[in-house]
Structure formats: C-alpha cells, structure tokens
C-alpha cells in the first residue's frame, strides 16, 4: 500500500536555494537538506503568520512521512539543520516569502484535497477506523462533511483538477480504495505492523490537518 502517493503533493517541492556550509553538506543528503528547509518553512511560516495552521501542519506532516523512512541519525541532523535555518531566517526573508507565495495555490489545489476527501469518507463510514474516532476533536461530523463538499465543489468550479489529471470522481474513488485498505489493515492480524502504524499516522495527520482547516478555511 503506497499511501504516500496520495498524500504527498508535488506542488511543494523545495528549491534548494540555501547554500549550506561545506561541513553540513558533507553530512546531509539532498533529501535531508530538503526536509530541513520544508520544516523551517513550516515553522517560520506559522510564526511569521505567512502560513495558516493547517498549511504548516501539512508541510510538517510531509516531512515526517519522508523522514520516517530514514535513520534516527538523519532525523537528528534534519532537526538540527531546520533549527539552524530557522534561527537565521527573519519574517521578511526573501526566500521564505517567495517560496510561500509561490506555493500558495498548490496548498489548496493539490495538498489539501486528499486530506479533505479522506476525512469526509471516514466521517461517513458506518464504522470508521478507531484512530479516526479517537483523534477527531469535533462532534459535528455532518457539518464538517458539508464544509468539505462545498470546498471540493468550489475547486471544481474554479477548474482545479486533482493531482495526476484524474477526474474528481476518479480521485475520490482512489482515495476511497486507500481508506478501505487502511481499515482492512487495522482490523487484521497485522494491526501491530509497521505498515499499520503508518496507516494510523496518516489518519491522525488527516484529522489534524482537516480540523485545522475547518477552523480557518
């Protein structure tokens, strides 16, 4: 189950425009440097009020997904580099502002829809995954679904197509297949496996990001 193909958006690929000290370049792979930059953008973007909370959480979630497949040492290096970059980046920093401005449309048109669609589908299941129920902080699921459906309709009216060029019904069906797979996995005898934990993590992220969006769409 390659869940990341649904949840990671291509619109937020990081331009490696910051030059790291030579010593850091020796230690950090390109992927770790990229993740450190995204994490810095997520943190400083929120602190500087350049990003909404859901946008910051989505970026941090993307980093967490990628770093989960890497070593603990790489995770430590990434975190240290994100902290270093953040300490050197002011709110009027040209790169920070340019990157966020350049990515703005991608947040709503590419990054957000998979979370919204997955959330709405789980909210309407007769027996949603336990982790969805445990993580969700809203009791107004019908209102949440209505808000999500209105947002998807607005994106369609604007001519936005899901990433990959699928139609919206095809995209929703594809997300539904992933949700069904997650549910089956979590109900199976492999519920303690690494793959099952990844599914739970994806569901938690979906709930967090969607409910932050609901508070500030």
mmCIF file of N, CA and C in Angstrom, residues 14-124:
data_model
loop_
_atom_site.group_PDB
_atom_site.id
_atom_site.type_symbol
_atom_site.label_atom_id
_atom_site.label_comp_id
_atom_site.label_asym_id
_atom_site.label_seq_id
_atom_site.Cartn_x
_atom_site.Cartn_y
_atom_site.Cartn_z
ATOM 1 N N UNK A 14 10.798 21.482 -2.761
ATOM 2 C CA UNK A 14 11.593 22.601 -2.237
ATOM 3 C C UNK A 14 12.733 22.964 -3.172
ATOM 4 N N UNK A 15 12.858 24.238 -3.542
ATOM 5 C CA UNK A 15 14.029 24.665 -4.303
ATOM 6 C C UNK A 15 15.218 24.774 -3.367
ATOM 7 N N UNK A 16 16.287 24.079 -3.666
ATOM 8 C CA UNK A 16 17.447 24.096 -2.776
ATOM 9 C C UNK A 16 18.273 25.340 -3.066
ATOM 10 N N UNK A 17 17.796 26.474 -2.552
ATOM 11 C CA UNK A 17 18.430 27.754 -2.828
ATOM 12 C C UNK A 17 19.336 28.228 -1.706
ATOM 13 N N UNK A 18 19.262 27.573 -0.562
ATOM 14 C CA UNK A 18 20.145 27.970 0.533
ATOM 15 C C UNK A 18 21.449 27.173 0.442
ATOM 16 N N UNK A 19 22.543 27.860 0.496
ATOM 17 C CA UNK A 19 23.836 27.182 0.457
ATOM 18 C C UNK A 19 24.264 26.842 1.875
ATOM 19 N N UNK A 20 24.460 25.578 2.131
ATOM 20 C CA UNK A 20 24.884 25.153 3.458
ATOM 21 C C UNK A 20 26.396 25.211 3.571
ATOM 22 N N UNK A 21 26.905 25.371 4.802
ATOM 23 C CA UNK A 21 28.350 25.292 4.997
ATOM 24 C C UNK A 21 28.880 23.963 4.484
ATOM 25 N N UNK A 22 30.115 23.943 4.045
ATOM 26 C CA UNK A 22 30.696 22.729 3.455
ATOM 27 C C UNK A 22 30.605 21.540 4.398
ATOM 28 N N UNK A 23 30.832 21.772 5.689
ATOM 29 C CA UNK A 23 30.775 20.666 6.653
ATOM 30 C C UNK A 23 29.389 20.065 6.709
ATOM 31 N N UNK A 24 28.365 20.922 6.656
ATOM 32 C CA UNK A 24 26.991 20.422 6.697
ATOM 33 C C UNK A 24 26.670 19.651 5.423
ATOM 34 N N UNK A 25 27.175 20.144 4.269
ATOM 35 C CA UNK A 25 26.915 19.446 3.025
ATOM 36 C C UNK A 25 27.525 18.048 3.057
ATOM 37 N N UNK A 26 28.659 17.892 3.744
ATOM 38 C CA UNK A 26 29.284 16.581 3.840
ATOM 39 C C UNK A 26 28.415 15.610 4.632
ATOM 40 N N UNK A 27 27.664 16.127 5.593
ATOM 41 C CA UNK A 27 26.878 15.265 6.475
ATOM 42 C C UNK A 27 25.448 15.035 5.989
ATOM 43 N N UNK A 28 24.884 16.014 5.305
ATOM 44 C CA UNK A 28 23.468 15.965 4.969
ATOM 45 C C UNK A 28 23.248 15.537 3.529
ATOM 46 N N UNK A 29 22.381 14.549 3.339
ATOM 47 C CA UNK A 29 21.995 14.162 1.990
ATOM 48 C C UNK A 29 21.066 15.228 1.425
ATOM 49 N N UNK A 30 20.856 15.193 0.117
ATOM 50 C CA UNK A 30 19.946 16.152 -0.500
ATOM 51 C C UNK A 30 18.557 16.074 0.089
ATOM 52 N N UNK A 31 18.073 14.860 0.347
ATOM 53 C CA UNK A 31 16.725 14.695 0.890
ATOM 54 C C UNK A 31 16.625 15.273 2.290
ATOM 55 N N UNK A 32 17.649 15.077 3.114
ATOM 56 C CA UNK A 32 17.623 15.613 4.470
ATOM 57 C C UNK A 32 17.668 17.137 4.434
ATOM 58 N N UNK A 33 18.497 17.710 3.549
ATOM 59 C CA UNK A 33 18.538 19.167 3.414
ATOM 60 C C UNK A 33 17.176 19.709 2.977
ATOM 61 N N UNK A 34 16.560 19.035 2.004
ATOM 62 C CA UNK A 34 15.244 19.468 1.523
ATOM 63 C C UNK A 34 14.213 19.432 2.641
ATOM 64 N N UNK A 35 14.222 18.335 3.408
ATOM 65 C CA UNK A 35 13.269 18.212 4.506
ATOM 66 C C UNK A 35 13.511 19.272 5.574
ATOM 67 N N UNK A 36 14.763 19.581 5.843
ATOM 68 C CA UNK A 36 15.076 20.617 6.826
ATOM 69 C C UNK A 36 14.521 21.960 6.378
ATOM 70 N N UNK A 37 14.635 22.252 5.092
ATOM 71 C CA UNK A 37 14.105 23.504 4.583
ATOM 72 C C UNK A 37 12.588 23.559 4.682
ATOM 73 N N UNK A 38 11.923 22.448 4.314
ATOM 74 C CA UNK A 38 10.459 22.416 4.408
ATOM 75 C C UNK A 38 10.027 22.600 5.861
ATOM 76 N N UNK A 39 10.723 21.916 6.787
ATOM 77 C CA UNK A 39 10.371 22.043 8.200
ATOM 78 C C UNK A 39 10.577 23.467 8.686
ATOM 79 N N UNK A 40 11.645 24.107 8.233
ATOM 80 C CA UNK A 40 11.871 25.505 8.606
ATOM 81 C C UNK A 40 10.779 26.395 8.041
ATOM 82 N N UNK A 41 10.417 26.173 6.783
ATOM 83 C CA UNK A 41 9.345 26.970 6.182
ATOM 84 C C UNK A 41 8.047 26.788 6.971
ATOM 85 N N UNK A 42 7.765 25.547 7.376
ATOM 86 C CA UNK A 42 6.535 25.269 8.130
ATOM 87 C C UNK A 42 6.531 26.030 9.458
ATOM 88 N N UNK A 43 7.652 25.974 10.165
ATOM 89 C CA UNK A 43 7.727 26.596 11.495
ATOM 90 C C UNK A 43 7.766 28.117 11.408
ATOM 91 N N UNK A 44 8.670 28.646 10.581
ATOM 92 C CA UNK A 44 8.796 30.101 10.482
ATOM 93 C C UNK A 44 7.578 30.698 9.765
ATOM 94 N N UNK A 45 7.024 29.973 8.809
ATOM 95 C CA UNK A 45 5.839 30.463 8.124
ATOM 96 C C UNK A 45 4.675 30.660 9.071
ATOM 97 N N UNK A 46 4.520 29.738 10.018
ATOM 98 C CA UNK A 46 3.453 29.861 11.005
ATOM 99 C C UNK A 46 3.761 30.977 11.994
ATOM 100 N N UNK A 47 4.991 30.997 12.492
ATOM 101 C CA UNK A 47 5.383 32.025 13.465
ATOM 102 C C UNK A 47 5.275 33.432 12.880
ATOM 103 N N UNK A 48 5.552 33.564 11.604
ATOM 104 C CA UNK A 48 5.509 34.875 10.946
ATOM 105 C C UNK A 48 4.137 35.185 10.362
ATOM 106 N N UNK A 49 3.166 34.296 10.590
ATOM 107 C CA UNK A 49 1.798 34.459 10.091
ATOM 108 C C UNK A 49 1.752 34.535 8.571
ATOM 109 N N UNK A 50 2.646 33.812 7.937
ATOM 110 C CA UNK A 50 2.652 33.685 6.487
ATOM 111 C C UNK A 50 1.921 32.426 6.046
ATOM 112 N N UNK A 51 1.745 31.495 6.960
ATOM 113 C CA UNK A 51 1.027 30.254 6.715
ATOM 114 C C UNK A 51 -0.110 30.114 7.705
ATOM 115 N N UNK A 52 -1.201 29.500 7.265
ATOM 116 C CA UNK A 52 -2.260 29.120 8.184
ATOM 117 C C UNK A 52 -1.822 27.881 8.965
ATOM 118 N N UNK A 53 -2.431 27.635 10.120
ATOM 119 C CA UNK A 53 -2.031 26.450 10.889
ATOM 120 C C UNK A 53 -2.130 25.151 10.106
ATOM 121 N N UNK A 54 -3.171 24.985 9.298
ATOM 122 C CA UNK A 54 -3.294 23.730 8.556
ATOM 123 C C UNK A 54 -2.201 23.603 7.496
ATOM 124 N N UNK A 55 -1.792 24.715 6.914
ATOM 125 C CA UNK A 55 -0.725 24.668 5.918
ATOM 126 C C UNK A 55 0.597 24.270 6.560
ATOM 127 N N UNK A 56 0.880 24.850 7.719
ATOM 128 C CA UNK A 56 2.090 24.498 8.451
ATOM 129 C C UNK A 56 2.066 23.025 8.842
ATOM 130 N N UNK A 57 0.933 22.557 9.338
ATOM 131 C CA UNK A 57 0.820 21.152 9.750
ATOM 132 C C UNK A 57 0.980 20.212 8.568
ATOM 133 N N UNK A 58 0.463 20.609 7.401
ATOM 134 C CA UNK A 58 0.588 19.766 6.215
ATOM 135 C C UNK A 58 2.045 19.649 5.778
ATOM 136 N N UNK A 59 2.778 20.757 5.833
ATOM 137 C CA UNK A 59 4.192 20.714 5.480
ATOM 138 C C UNK A 59 4.976 19.849 6.467
ATOM 139 N N UNK A 60 4.722 20.050 7.764
ATOM 140 C CA UNK A 60 5.412 19.240 8.775
ATOM 141 C C UNK A 60 5.066 17.762 8.616
ATOM 142 N N UNK A 61 3.817 17.482 8.261
ATOM 143 C CA UNK A 61 3.413 16.099 8.044
ATOM 144 C C UNK A 61 4.133 15.473 6.865
ATOM 145 N N UNK A 62 4.336 16.256 5.812
ATOM 146 C CA UNK A 62 5.061 15.765 4.652
ATOM 147 C C UNK A 62 6.495 15.406 5.034
ATOM 148 N N UNK A 63 7.110 16.272 5.830
ATOM 149 C CA UNK A 63 8.469 15.996 6.296
ATOM 150 C C UNK A 63 8.496 14.716 7.140
ATOM 151 N N UNK A 64 7.548 14.613 8.059
ATOM 152 C CA UNK A 64 7.515 13.445 8.947
ATOM 153 C C UNK A 64 7.355 12.151 8.159
ATOM 154 N N UNK A 65 6.518 12.185 7.118
ATOM 155 C CA UNK A 65 6.325 10.986 6.297
ATOM 156 C C UNK A 65 7.628 10.556 5.648
ATOM 157 N N UNK A 66 8.346 11.514 5.086
ATOM 158 C CA UNK A 66 9.580 11.166 4.398
ATOM 159 C C UNK A 66 10.662 10.738 5.387
ATOM 160 N N UNK A 67 10.781 11.435 6.504
ATOM 161 C CA UNK A 67 11.833 11.121 7.455
ATOM 162 C C UNK A 67 11.580 9.804 8.173
ATOM 163 N N UNK A 68 10.348 9.341 8.206
ATOM 164 C CA UNK A 68 10.045 8.070 8.875
ATOM 165 C C UNK A 68 10.785 6.905 8.229
ATOM 166 N N UNK A 69 11.135 7.075 6.950
ATOM 167 C CA UNK A 69 11.836 6.000 6.248
ATOM 168 C C UNK A 69 13.346 6.118 6.377
ATOM 169 N N UNK A 70 13.801 7.114 7.145
ATOM 170 C CA UNK A 70 15.242 7.356 7.261
ATOM 171 C C UNK A 70 15.713 7.041 8.683
ATOM 172 N N UNK A 71 17.000 7.086 8.887
ATOM 173 C CA UNK A 71 17.572 6.680 10.171
ATOM 174 C C UNK A 71 17.361 7.749 11.240
ATOM 175 N N UNK A 72 17.536 7.318 12.493
ATOM 176 C CA UNK A 72 17.424 8.262 13.608
ATOM 177 C C UNK A 72 18.500 9.338 13.510
ATOM 178 N N UNK A 73 19.700 8.964 13.049
ATOM 179 C CA UNK A 73 20.768 9.949 12.894
ATOM 180 C C UNK A 73 20.394 11.006 11.858
ATOM 181 N N UNK A 74 19.784 10.582 10.757
ATOM 182 C CA UNK A 74 19.352 11.534 9.735
ATOM 183 C C UNK A 74 18.252 12.445 10.273
ATOM 184 N N UNK A 75 17.388 11.873 11.101
ATOM 185 C CA UNK A 75 16.328 12.683 11.702
ATOM 186 C C UNK A 75 16.923 13.763 12.592
ATOM 187 N N UNK A 76 17.920 13.399 13.372
ATOM 188 C CA UNK A 76 18.577 14.377 14.248
ATOM 189 C C UNK A 76 19.269 15.463 13.444
ATOM 190 N N UNK A 77 19.924 15.074 12.361
ATOM 191 C CA UNK A 77 20.586 16.052 11.503
ATOM 192 C C UNK A 77 19.570 16.989 10.862
ATOM 193 N N UNK A 78 18.454 16.426 10.407
ATOM 194 C CA UNK A 78 17.417 17.242 9.789
ATOM 195 C C UNK A 78 16.860 18.263 10.775
ATOM 196 N N UNK A 79 16.565 17.804 11.992
ATOM 197 C CA UNK A 79 16.001 18.696 13.006
ATOM 198 C C UNK A 79 16.986 19.806 13.364
ATOM 199 N N UNK A 80 18.253 19.434 13.518
ATOM 200 C CA UNK A 80 19.269 20.432 13.851
ATOM 201 C C UNK A 80 19.423 21.452 12.732
ATOM 202 N N UNK A 81 19.385 20.976 11.502
ATOM 203 C CA UNK A 81 19.525 21.897 10.361
ATOM 204 C C UNK A 81 18.311 22.804 10.232
ATOM 205 N N UNK A 82 17.097 22.257 10.474
ATOM 206 C CA UNK A 82 15.887 23.083 10.441
ATOM 207 C C UNK A 82 15.965 24.169 11.509
ATOM 208 N N UNK A 83 16.460 23.809 12.693
ATOM 209 C CA UNK A 83 16.612 24.792 13.771
ATOM 210 C C UNK A 83 17.627 25.865 13.380
ATOM 211 N N UNK A 84 18.742 25.432 12.765
ATOM 212 C CA UNK A 84 19.770 26.390 12.363
ATOM 213 C C UNK A 84 19.224 27.376 11.330
ATOM 214 N N UNK A 85 18.541 26.838 10.337
ATOM 215 C CA UNK A 85 17.979 27.690 9.299
ATOM 216 C C UNK A 85 16.929 28.641 9.879
ATOM 217 N N UNK A 86 16.106 28.111 10.789
ATOM 218 C CA UNK A 86 15.073 28.937 11.393
ATOM 219 C C UNK A 86 15.647 30.088 12.190
ATOM 220 N N UNK A 87 16.731 29.836 12.895
ATOM 221 C CA UNK A 87 17.357 30.883 13.706
ATOM 222 C C UNK A 87 17.937 31.986 12.838
ATOM 223 N N UNK A 88 18.257 31.660 11.578
ATOM 224 C CA UNK A 88 18.860 32.632 10.672
ATOM 225 C C UNK A 88 17.843 33.302 9.743
ATOM 226 N N UNK A 89 16.577 32.905 9.847
ATOM 227 C CA UNK A 89 15.566 33.372 8.895
ATOM 228 C C UNK A 89 14.597 34.336 9.562
ATOM 229 N N UNK A 90 14.583 35.567 9.100
ATOM 230 C CA UNK A 90 13.664 36.570 9.622
ATOM 231 C C UNK A 90 12.346 36.507 8.862
ATOM 232 N N UNK A 91 11.318 37.162 9.412
ATOM 233 C CA UNK A 91 9.999 37.109 8.787
ATOM 234 C C UNK A 91 9.963 37.803 7.427
ATOM 235 N N UNK A 92 10.888 38.706 7.178
ATOM 236 C CA UNK A 92 10.922 39.377 5.878
ATOM 237 C C UNK A 92 11.944 38.741 4.936
ATOM 238 N N UNK A 93 12.427 37.568 5.293
ATOM 239 C CA UNK A 93 13.405 36.880 4.464
ATOM 240 C C UNK A 93 12.846 36.653 3.055
ATOM 241 N N UNK A 94 13.638 36.984 2.050
ATOM 242 C CA UNK A 94 13.169 36.922 0.660
ATOM 243 C C UNK A 94 12.808 35.504 0.243
ATOM 244 N N UNK A 95 13.652 34.531 0.577
ATOM 245 C CA UNK A 95 13.386 33.148 0.188
ATOM 246 C C UNK A 95 12.134 32.609 0.860
ATOM 247 N N UNK A 96 12.007 32.848 2.167
ATOM 248 C CA UNK A 96 10.831 32.376 2.900
ATOM 249 C C UNK A 96 9.557 32.899 2.266
ATOM 250 N N UNK A 97 9.496 34.191 2.029
ATOM 251 C CA UNK A 97 8.288 34.794 1.465
ATOM 252 C C UNK A 97 8.046 34.353 0.028
ATOM 253 N N UNK A 98 9.102 34.284 -0.770
ATOM 254 C CA UNK A 98 8.945 33.890 -2.163
ATOM 255 C C UNK A 98 8.479 32.441 -2.279
ATOM 256 N N UNK A 99 9.044 31.562 -1.449
ATOM 257 C CA UNK A 99 8.652 30.151 -1.511
ATOM 258 C C UNK A 99 7.188 29.968 -1.118
ATOM 259 N N UNK A 100 6.777 30.632 -0.050
ATOM 260 C CA UNK A 100 5.392 30.500 0.404
ATOM 261 C C UNK A 100 4.432 31.098 -0.620
ATOM 262 N N UNK A 101 4.769 32.259 -1.155
ATOM 263 C CA UNK A 101 3.910 32.874 -2.166
ATOM 264 C C UNK A 101 3.815 31.996 -3.414
ATOM 265 N N UNK A 102 4.937 31.412 -3.811
ATOM 266 C CA UNK A 102 4.943 30.565 -4.990
ATOM 267 C C UNK A 102 4.196 29.258 -4.796
ATOM 268 N N UNK A 103 4.094 28.803 -3.559
ATOM 269 C CA UNK A 103 3.427 27.532 -3.259
ATOM 270 C C UNK A 103 1.970 27.704 -2.872
ATOM 271 N N UNK A 104 1.508 28.939 -2.738
ATOM 272 C CA UNK A 104 0.195 29.212 -2.151
ATOM 273 C C UNK A 104 -0.934 28.460 -2.849
ATOM 274 N N UNK A 105 -0.996 28.530 -4.177
ATOM 275 C CA UNK A 105 -2.094 27.858 -4.869
ATOM 276 C C UNK A 105 -2.005 26.343 -4.715
ATOM 277 N N UNK A 106 -0.780 25.819 -4.697
ATOM 278 C CA UNK A 106 -0.622 24.385 -4.546
ATOM 279 C C UNK A 106 -1.126 23.847 -3.226
ATOM 280 N N UNK A 107 -1.083 24.674 -2.186
ATOM 281 C CA UNK A 107 -1.593 24.221 -0.893
ATOM 282 C C UNK A 107 -3.059 23.813 -1.016
ATOM 283 N N UNK A 108 -3.868 24.656 -1.627
ATOM 284 C CA UNK A 108 -5.305 24.390 -1.693
ATOM 285 C C UNK A 108 -5.673 23.448 -2.832
ATOM 286 N N UNK A 109 -4.980 23.555 -3.961
ATOM 287 C CA UNK A 109 -5.396 22.774 -5.120
ATOM 288 C C UNK A 109 -4.805 21.367 -5.152
ATOM 289 N N UNK A 110 -3.646 21.165 -4.516
ATOM 290 C CA UNK A 110 -3.005 19.861 -4.583
ATOM 291 C C UNK A 110 -2.798 19.211 -3.218
ATOM 292 N N UNK A 111 -2.360 19.982 -2.233
ATOM 293 C CA UNK A 111 -2.063 19.383 -0.935
ATOM 294 C C UNK A 111 -3.317 19.109 -0.115
ATOM 295 N N UNK A 112 -4.264 20.028 -0.132
ATOM 296 C CA UNK A 112 -5.428 19.920 0.739
ATOM 297 C C UNK A 112 -6.437 18.849 0.329
ATOM 298 N N UNK A 113 -6.810 18.721 -0.957
ATOM 299 C CA UNK A 113 -7.892 17.796 -1.315
ATOM 300 C C UNK A 113 -7.765 16.369 -0.813
ATOM 301 N N UNK A 114 -6.572 15.725 -0.864
ATOM 302 C CA UNK A 114 -6.529 14.345 -0.362
ATOM 303 C C UNK A 114 -6.935 14.222 1.102
ATOM 304 N N UNK A 115 -6.530 15.206 1.920
ATOM 305 C CA UNK A 115 -6.905 15.165 3.334
ATOM 306 C C UNK A 115 -8.416 15.366 3.499
ATOM 307 N N UNK A 116 -8.966 16.336 2.780
ATOM 308 C CA UNK A 116 -10.399 16.608 2.906
ATOM 309 C C UNK A 116 -11.231 15.418 2.451
ATOM 310 N N UNK A 117 -10.881 14.867 1.304
ATOM 311 C CA UNK A 117 -11.659 13.746 0.767
ATOM 312 C C UNK A 117 -11.563 12.536 1.694
ATOM 313 N N UNK A 118 -10.349 12.244 2.180
ATOM 314 C CA UNK A 118 -10.184 11.100 3.088
ATOM 315 C C UNK A 118 -10.972 11.309 4.375
ATOM 316 N N UNK A 119 -10.916 12.524 4.917
ATOM 317 C CA UNK A 119 -11.647 12.827 6.149
ATOM 318 C C UNK A 119 -13.143 12.638 5.939
ATOM 319 N N UNK A 120 -13.673 13.197 4.846
ATOM 320 C CA UNK A 120 -15.109 13.094 4.593
ATOM 321 C C UNK A 120 -15.541 11.645 4.438
ATOM 322 N N UNK A 121 -14.708 10.853 3.761
ATOM 323 C CA UNK A 121 -15.074 9.454 3.576
ATOM 324 C C UNK A 121 -15.080 8.705 4.902
ATOM 325 N N UNK A 122 -14.085 8.941 5.751
ATOM 326 C CA UNK A 122 -14.068 8.265 7.052
ATOM 327 C C UNK A 122 -15.201 8.750 7.941
ATOM 328 N N UNK A 123 -15.522 10.045 7.866
ATOM 329 C CA UNK A 123 -16.600 10.599 8.691
ATOM 330 C C UNK A 123 -17.948 9.990 8.341
ATOM 331 N N UNK A 124 -18.074 9.503 7.114
ATOM 332 C CA UNK A 124 -19.363 8.947 6.669
ATOM 333 C C UNK A 124 -19.413 7.424 6.721
#
